[in-house]
Short mmCIF file of C-alpha atoms and ligand atoms in Angstrom, two decimals:
data_model
loop_
_atom_site.label_atom_id
_atom_site.label_comp_id
_atom_site.label_asym_id
_atom_site.label_seq_id
_atom_site.Cartn_x
_atom_site.Cartn_y
_atom_site.Cartn_z
CA MET A 1 0.02 0.19 0.11
CA GLU A 2 1.43 3.49 -1.11
CA ARG A 3 1.68 6.12 1.53
CA ILE A 4 2.16 9.49 0.07
CA LEU A 5 3.33 12.81 1.32
CA VAL A 6 2.48 16.05 -0.77
CA ILE A 7 4.80 19.02 0.35
CA GLY A 8 3.13 22.28 -0.68
CA CYS A 9 -0.43 20.98 -0.39
CA SER A 10 -1.70 24.70 -0.30
CA GLY A 11 -0.48 25.94 -3.71
CA GLN A 12 -1.75 26.01 -7.09
CA ILE A 13 -0.87 22.33 -8.07
CA GLY A 14 -1.00 20.77 -4.36
CA SER A 15 -4.29 21.75 -3.41
CA GLU A 16 -5.75 19.65 -6.46
CA LEU A 17 -3.24 16.83 -6.54
CA VAL A 18 -3.85 15.92 -2.92
CA LEU A 19 -7.47 15.53 -3.61
CA GLU A 20 -6.93 13.42 -6.90
CA LEU A 21 -4.41 11.20 -4.96
CA ARG A 22 -6.84 10.42 -1.91
CA GLY A 23 -9.47 9.69 -4.40
CA ILE A 24 -7.05 7.05 -5.86
CA TYR A 25 -5.09 5.83 -2.91
CA GLY A 26 -7.48 6.56 -0.17
CA ASN A 27 -7.97 9.71 2.24
CA HIS A 28 -5.66 8.27 5.17
CA ASN A 29 -3.04 7.37 2.86
CA VAL A 30 -2.12 10.85 1.46
CA PHE A 31 -0.29 13.31 3.81
CA ALA A 32 -0.76 16.98 3.21
CA THR A 33 1.74 19.55 4.42
CA ASP A 34 2.76 22.99 3.85
CA ILE A 35 3.95 25.94 5.86
CA LYS A 36 0.55 27.70 4.86
CA THR A 37 -2.98 26.48 6.00
CA PRO A 38 -4.55 24.64 3.21
CA PRO A 39 -8.12 24.98 1.63
CA LEU A 40 -10.58 23.27 4.22
CA GLU A 41 -11.34 20.45 2.02
CA ILE A 42 -7.66 19.34 2.21
CA SER A 43 -7.44 19.77 6.03
CA GLU A 44 -10.80 18.02 6.41
CA SER A 45 -10.42 15.21 4.13
CA GLY A 46 -7.19 13.39 5.46
CA PRO A 47 -4.08 14.20 7.26
CA PHE A 48 -2.71 17.60 7.02
CA GLN A 49 0.35 19.04 9.34
CA ILE A 50 2.38 22.19 9.10
CA LEU A 51 5.98 21.38 7.83
CA ASP A 52 8.80 23.10 6.48
CA VAL A 53 10.40 21.31 3.70
CA LEU A 54 13.73 23.26 4.74
CA ASP A 55 13.75 21.65 7.91
CA TYR A 56 15.65 18.50 7.08
CA LYS A 57 15.38 16.79 10.43
CA ASN A 58 11.84 17.29 10.75
CA LEU A 59 10.91 16.09 7.38
CA LEU A 60 13.17 12.81 7.67
CA HIS A 61 11.29 12.11 11.06
CA PHE A 62 7.92 12.61 9.18
CA VAL A 63 8.47 10.30 6.37
CA VAL A 64 9.85 7.57 8.74
CA ARG A 65 7.24 7.94 11.07
CA ASN A 66 4.47 7.97 8.78
CA LYS A 67 6.09 5.27 6.53
CA ILE A 68 6.14 7.27 3.67
CA THR A 69 6.68 5.43 0.37
CA GLN A 70 6.65 8.42 -2.13
CA VAL A 71 6.93 12.16 -2.28
CA TYR A 72 5.55 15.14 -4.19
CA ASN A 73 7.64 18.03 -3.58
CA LEU A 74 5.75 21.00 -4.85
CA ALA A 75 7.62 23.99 -2.82
CA ALA A 76 9.31 26.67 -4.82
CA VAL A 77 9.50 30.19 -5.44
CA LEU A 78 8.10 30.86 -8.95
CA SER A 79 9.94 32.84 -11.79
CA SER A 80 8.82 36.49 -10.98
CA ASN A 81 9.01 36.58 -7.30
CA ALA A 82 12.38 34.93 -7.61
CA GLU A 83 13.60 37.77 -9.82
CA LYS A 84 12.66 40.08 -6.66
CA ILE A 85 14.81 37.84 -4.23
CA PRO A 86 17.44 35.93 -6.33
CA LEU A 87 19.77 34.82 -3.48
CA GLN A 88 16.99 33.64 -1.30
CA ALA A 89 14.92 32.11 -3.96
CA TRP A 90 17.88 30.07 -4.97
CA ASP A 91 18.33 28.76 -1.43
CA ILE A 92 14.74 27.96 -0.88
CA ASN A 93 14.41 26.34 -4.03
CA MET A 94 17.52 24.50 -4.02
CA ARG A 95 17.29 23.38 -0.36
CA ALA A 96 13.72 22.08 -0.79
CA LEU A 97 15.03 19.87 -3.36
CA MET A 98 18.22 18.81 -1.99
CA ASN A 99 16.40 17.79 1.33
CA THR A 100 13.85 15.58 -0.46
CA LEU A 101 16.22 13.77 -2.29
CA GLN A 102 18.45 13.22 0.69
CA VAL A 103 15.31 12.04 2.56
CA ALA A 104 14.66 9.53 -0.66
CA ARG A 105 18.17 8.45 -0.38
CA LYS A 106 18.03 7.58 3.47
CA SER A 107 14.45 6.40 3.82
CA GLU A 108 11.94 3.90 2.18
CA ALA A 109 10.18 6.89 0.24
CA LYS A 110 12.34 6.11 -2.70
CA LYS A 111 9.84 7.56 -5.34
CA LEU A 112 10.17 11.31 -5.54
CA PHE A 113 8.06 13.77 -7.84
CA TRP A 114 9.75 17.10 -8.21
CA PRO A 115 8.15 19.57 -10.87
CA SER A 116 10.68 21.31 -13.45
CA SER A 117 9.50 24.03 -15.73
CA ILE A 118 9.69 25.34 -19.38
CA ALA A 119 11.71 27.87 -17.56
CA VAL A 120 14.94 25.78 -17.97
CA PHE A 121 15.15 26.99 -21.56
CA GLY A 122 16.49 30.39 -22.25
CA PRO A 123 16.66 33.09 -25.14
CA SER A 124 19.32 30.76 -27.20
CA THR A 125 17.02 27.81 -27.28
CA PRO A 126 14.84 27.12 -30.30
CA ARG A 127 11.64 28.87 -29.43
CA HIS A 128 9.07 26.67 -31.42
CA ASN A 129 8.59 22.97 -31.11
CA THR A 130 11.52 22.93 -28.45
CA PRO A 131 13.08 19.66 -28.40
CA GLN A 132 13.59 17.68 -25.22
CA LEU A 133 17.48 17.73 -25.59
CA THR A 134 18.73 21.19 -26.83
CA ILE A 135 20.48 24.45 -25.80
CA MET A 136 19.63 25.40 -22.46
CA GLU A 137 21.04 28.61 -20.94
CA PRO A 138 18.25 29.91 -18.69
CA ASN A 139 18.70 33.56 -17.74
CA THR A 140 16.32 33.64 -14.62
CA VAL A 141 17.33 32.46 -10.92
CA TYR A 142 14.00 30.05 -11.30
CA GLY A 143 15.33 28.65 -14.44
CA ILE A 144 18.88 28.18 -13.34
CA SER A 145 17.44 26.38 -10.05
CA LYS A 146 15.10 24.08 -12.16
CA LEU A 147 18.06 23.05 -14.64
CA ALA A 148 20.32 22.44 -11.65
CA GLY A 149 17.54 20.29 -10.07
CA GLU A 150 16.89 18.35 -12.76
CA ARG A 151 20.64 17.56 -13.11
CA TRP A 152 20.62 16.62 -9.44
CA GLY A 153 17.47 14.56 -9.58
CA GLU A 154 19.26 12.33 -12.68
CA TYR A 155 22.24 12.14 -10.47
CA PHE A 156 20.63 11.01 -7.29
CA PHE A 157 18.96 8.23 -9.65
CA THR A 158 22.12 7.10 -10.97
CA LYS A 159 24.34 7.08 -8.15
CA TYR A 160 21.88 6.19 -5.19
CA GLY A 161 18.89 4.66 -6.79
CA VAL A 162 16.34 7.33 -5.86
CA ASP A 163 13.27 6.94 -8.17
CA PHE A 164 13.36 10.58 -9.30
CA ARG A 165 10.62 11.64 -11.89
CA SER A 166 9.67 15.15 -13.28
CA VAL A 167 8.10 16.86 -15.86
CA ARG A 168 8.79 20.45 -17.37
CA TYR A 169 5.32 22.08 -16.55
CA PRO A 170 4.23 24.66 -19.04
CA GLY A 171 2.01 27.38 -17.41
CA LEU A 172 -0.71 25.84 -15.52
CA ILE A 173 -4.43 27.22 -15.58
CA SER A 174 -6.72 26.61 -12.68
CA TYR A 175 -9.60 28.12 -10.67
CA LYS A 176 -9.53 26.46 -7.41
CA THR A 177 -6.15 28.08 -5.76
CA GLU A 178 -4.63 30.78 -7.84
CA PRO A 179 -0.91 30.69 -8.56
CA GLY A 180 1.45 33.17 -7.09
CA GLY A 181 4.46 34.91 -8.33
CA GLY A 182 4.87 33.20 -11.69
CA THR A 183 5.39 34.55 -15.34
CA THR A 184 2.23 32.67 -16.73
CA ASP A 185 0.01 33.67 -14.02
CA TYR A 186 -1.51 36.27 -16.42
CA ALA A 187 -3.49 33.19 -18.01
CA VAL A 188 -5.23 32.57 -14.63
CA GLU A 189 -5.50 36.15 -13.29
CA ILE A 190 -7.59 37.16 -16.99
CA PHE A 191 -10.44 34.72 -16.25
CA PHE A 192 -11.13 36.09 -12.63
CA ASP A 193 -10.89 39.80 -13.88
CA ALA A 194 -13.16 38.94 -16.88
CA VAL A 195 -15.87 37.49 -14.17
CA LYS A 196 -15.55 40.07 -11.90
CA ASN A 197 -15.09 43.43 -13.88
CA ASN A 198 -15.14 42.55 -17.48
CA TYR A 199 -11.77 44.16 -17.89
CA TYR A 200 -8.18 43.00 -17.43
CA GLU A 201 -5.00 44.82 -17.45
CA CYS A 202 -2.31 42.18 -18.86
CA PHE A 203 1.41 42.39 -17.77
CA LEU A 204 2.60 40.63 -20.91
CA SER A 205 2.21 42.05 -24.51
CA GLU A 206 -0.38 40.99 -26.70
CA ASN A 207 1.68 38.55 -28.95
CA THR A 208 3.60 36.74 -26.33
CA THR A 209 3.04 32.91 -27.19
CA LEU A 210 3.43 30.72 -24.16
CA PRO A 211 2.71 26.91 -23.65
CA MET A 212 0.02 26.39 -21.13
CA MET A 213 -2.00 23.45 -19.55
CA PHE A 214 -5.07 23.22 -17.87
CA MET A 215 -4.81 21.93 -14.43
CA ASP A 216 -6.87 18.69 -14.88
CA ASP A 217 -4.46 17.53 -17.74
CA ALA A 218 -1.37 18.41 -15.56
CA ILE A 219 -2.64 16.44 -12.67
CA LYS A 220 -3.53 13.50 -14.59
CA ASN A 221 -0.28 13.51 -16.42
CA THR A 222 1.64 13.74 -13.20
CA ILE A 223 0.01 10.81 -11.69
CA ARG A 224 0.51 8.84 -14.77
CA LEU A 225 4.00 9.30 -14.95
CA MET A 226 4.55 8.50 -11.27
CA GLU A 227 2.48 5.25 -12.05
CA ALA A 228 4.46 4.48 -14.93
CA ASP A 229 6.74 1.19 -15.30
CA PRO A 230 10.22 2.40 -14.27
CA GLU A 231 11.54 0.24 -17.16
CA LYS A 232 9.79 2.44 -19.66
CA LEU A 233 11.34 5.80 -18.39
CA SER A 234 14.04 6.73 -20.85
CA LEU A 235 14.71 9.92 -19.07
CA ARG A 236 15.59 10.48 -15.16
CA SER A 237 15.84 14.43 -15.76
CA SER A 238 12.49 15.90 -16.68
CA TYR A 239 10.16 15.41 -19.50
CA ASN A 240 9.31 18.01 -21.87
CA MET A 241 5.15 18.69 -21.57
CA ALA A 242 3.72 20.91 -24.21
CA GLY A 243 0.04 21.60 -23.43
CA ILE A 244 -1.48 24.21 -25.71
CA SER A 245 0.29 27.32 -26.82
CA PHE A 246 -1.58 30.87 -27.28
CA THR A 247 -0.81 34.46 -27.14
CA PRO A 248 -2.86 36.57 -24.29
CA LYS A 249 -4.63 38.17 -27.54
CA GLU A 250 -6.16 34.81 -28.61
CA LEU A 251 -7.13 33.75 -25.10
CA ALA A 252 -8.98 37.02 -24.74
CA THR A 253 -10.59 36.50 -28.07
CA GLU A 254 -11.86 33.14 -26.89
CA ILE A 255 -13.10 34.80 -23.71
CA LYS A 256 -14.97 37.35 -25.48
CA LYS A 257 -17.07 34.79 -27.36
CA HIS A 258 -18.66 34.42 -23.87
CA LYS A 259 -18.17 37.86 -22.69
CA PRO A 260 -18.71 40.29 -25.74
CA ASP A 261 -18.05 43.43 -23.46
CA PHE A 262 -14.77 42.03 -21.94
CA SER A 263 -11.62 44.21 -22.86
CA VAL A 264 -8.02 43.99 -22.32
CA VAL A 265 -5.37 46.70 -21.89
CA TYR A 266 -1.78 45.45 -22.45
CA LYS A 267 1.02 47.19 -20.13
CA PRO A 268 3.89 44.64 -20.38
CA ASP A 269 6.23 44.93 -17.10
CA PHE A 270 9.57 43.20 -16.19
CA ARG A 271 7.73 39.59 -16.76
CA GLN A 272 8.00 40.47 -20.45
CA LYS A 273 11.71 39.85 -20.68
CA ILE A 274 11.38 36.38 -18.46
CA ALA A 275 8.52 35.49 -21.23
CA ASP A 276 10.52 36.33 -24.21
CA GLY A 277 13.38 33.81 -23.07
CA TRP A 278 11.03 30.99 -22.89
CA PRO A 279 9.65 28.52 -25.40
CA ALA A 280 6.49 29.48 -27.78
CA SER A 281 5.56 25.59 -28.12
CA ILE A 282 7.37 22.37 -27.12
CA ASP A 283 8.01 19.20 -28.38
CA ASP A 284 6.87 16.23 -25.93
CA SER A 285 6.86 13.24 -28.19
CA ILE A 286 9.23 11.43 -25.68
CA ALA A 287 6.94 11.72 -22.95
CA ARG A 288 3.86 10.43 -25.00
CA LYS A 289 6.04 7.73 -25.88
CA ASP A 290 7.55 6.62 -22.66
CA TRP A 291 4.35 6.96 -20.28
CA GLY A 292 1.43 8.24 -22.36
CA LEU A 293 1.33 11.70 -22.04
CA ILE A 294 -2.29 12.91 -23.07
CA ASP A 295 -4.16 16.04 -23.26
CA ASP A 296 -8.02 16.29 -23.16
CA TYR A 297 -8.17 20.18 -23.15
CA ASP A 298 -7.91 22.67 -26.04
CA VAL A 299 -8.32 26.44 -25.66
CA LYS A 300 -11.92 26.28 -26.28
CA ASN A 301 -13.04 23.78 -23.58
CA MET A 302 -10.60 25.25 -21.38
CA VAL A 303 -11.97 28.64 -21.55
CA ASP A 304 -15.52 27.20 -21.13
CA HIS A 305 -14.78 25.37 -18.09
CA MET A 306 -12.71 28.24 -16.45
CA LEU A 307 -15.51 30.66 -16.78
CA LYS A 308 -18.10 28.42 -15.85
CA LYS A 309 -16.36 27.05 -12.51
CA ILE A 310 -15.08 30.80 -11.80
CA ASP A 311 -18.47 32.14 -12.15
CA GLU A 312 -19.72 29.37 -9.68
CA LYS A 313 -17.15 29.99 -7.29
CA LEU A 314 -17.71 33.95 -7.25
CA ASN A 315 -21.61 33.75 -7.11
CA THR A 316 -21.53 31.10 -4.16
CA LYS A 317 -19.00 33.26 -2.03
CA GLN A 318 -21.54 36.37 -2.46
C1 AKB B 1 6.08 30.62 -13.66
O1 AKB B 1 5.48 31.42 -14.66
O2 AKB B 1 7.04 30.83 -13.04
C2 AKB B 1 5.52 29.03 -13.70
C3 AKB B 1 6.33 28.32 -14.76
C4 AKB B 1 6.17 28.39 -16.13
O3 AKB B 1 6.98 27.58 -14.17
N1 AKB B 1 4.20 29.16 -13.92
#
């Protein structure tokens, strides 16, 4: 029986992943932790504890005491926040990873998921249909930490037998918990502002193409990778994951089909430079072949779903 620890359960990915894992493995076998209080449905549906991933001793005790067999470590400072505190962000992102790698090495929790990102690529990377293996010269602290992390993950797999698994997430779009401090966050904010105000001020220019994925697809693929036969995994760094590519203008046009009065003003800020260094589209054929990556959502049904769910969420709050 698997006993799973999710670190970062209060964040955008964690708050949805925990519930999905509890549905599959049983509520009491999925331990949710964070340094922040999670949504009620997480703390009420199974075990939750405040736990700081940077506290190595406590983390190791927790894993041993609860007989954990797999860990999802989702703790990170995202790209735009990291640019404001570069040294601190490097320290947090790397120590969070190194602590979980060491815990995996020293305990029975050998299987470790850690998210990488399209931020591992940089301005010198081919921008279109970016290959799995290519030039990688990230110029953000977040991207540098993700690339270094991928190398460490593969190293711990080869040297110590840690069952390290990872995907390079594109921007993730969800309505349950909003992201914080990312460059792709516009693609979530735009929906909330469309429903609340019929107006959005976008921090990226209208023609900035970035790869994105709806959260349901991201969660499905993450669990799929974790459940995949280890023999089939040809990569132990991190798999490209493409999702769907669009610009802010294309997204706004799709939203306008539901809300004809919706308007957007484009005021690019420092995040534009980060986005300009990232791929416009990604080649994820290796993930499709190795462990069956799938995506069910295109821009149209993602927009339908987001607007409907945010409408329900905001109206039930009032
Ligand atoms: C960010 O924008 O920092 C993240 C990412 C693409 O990793 N959403």
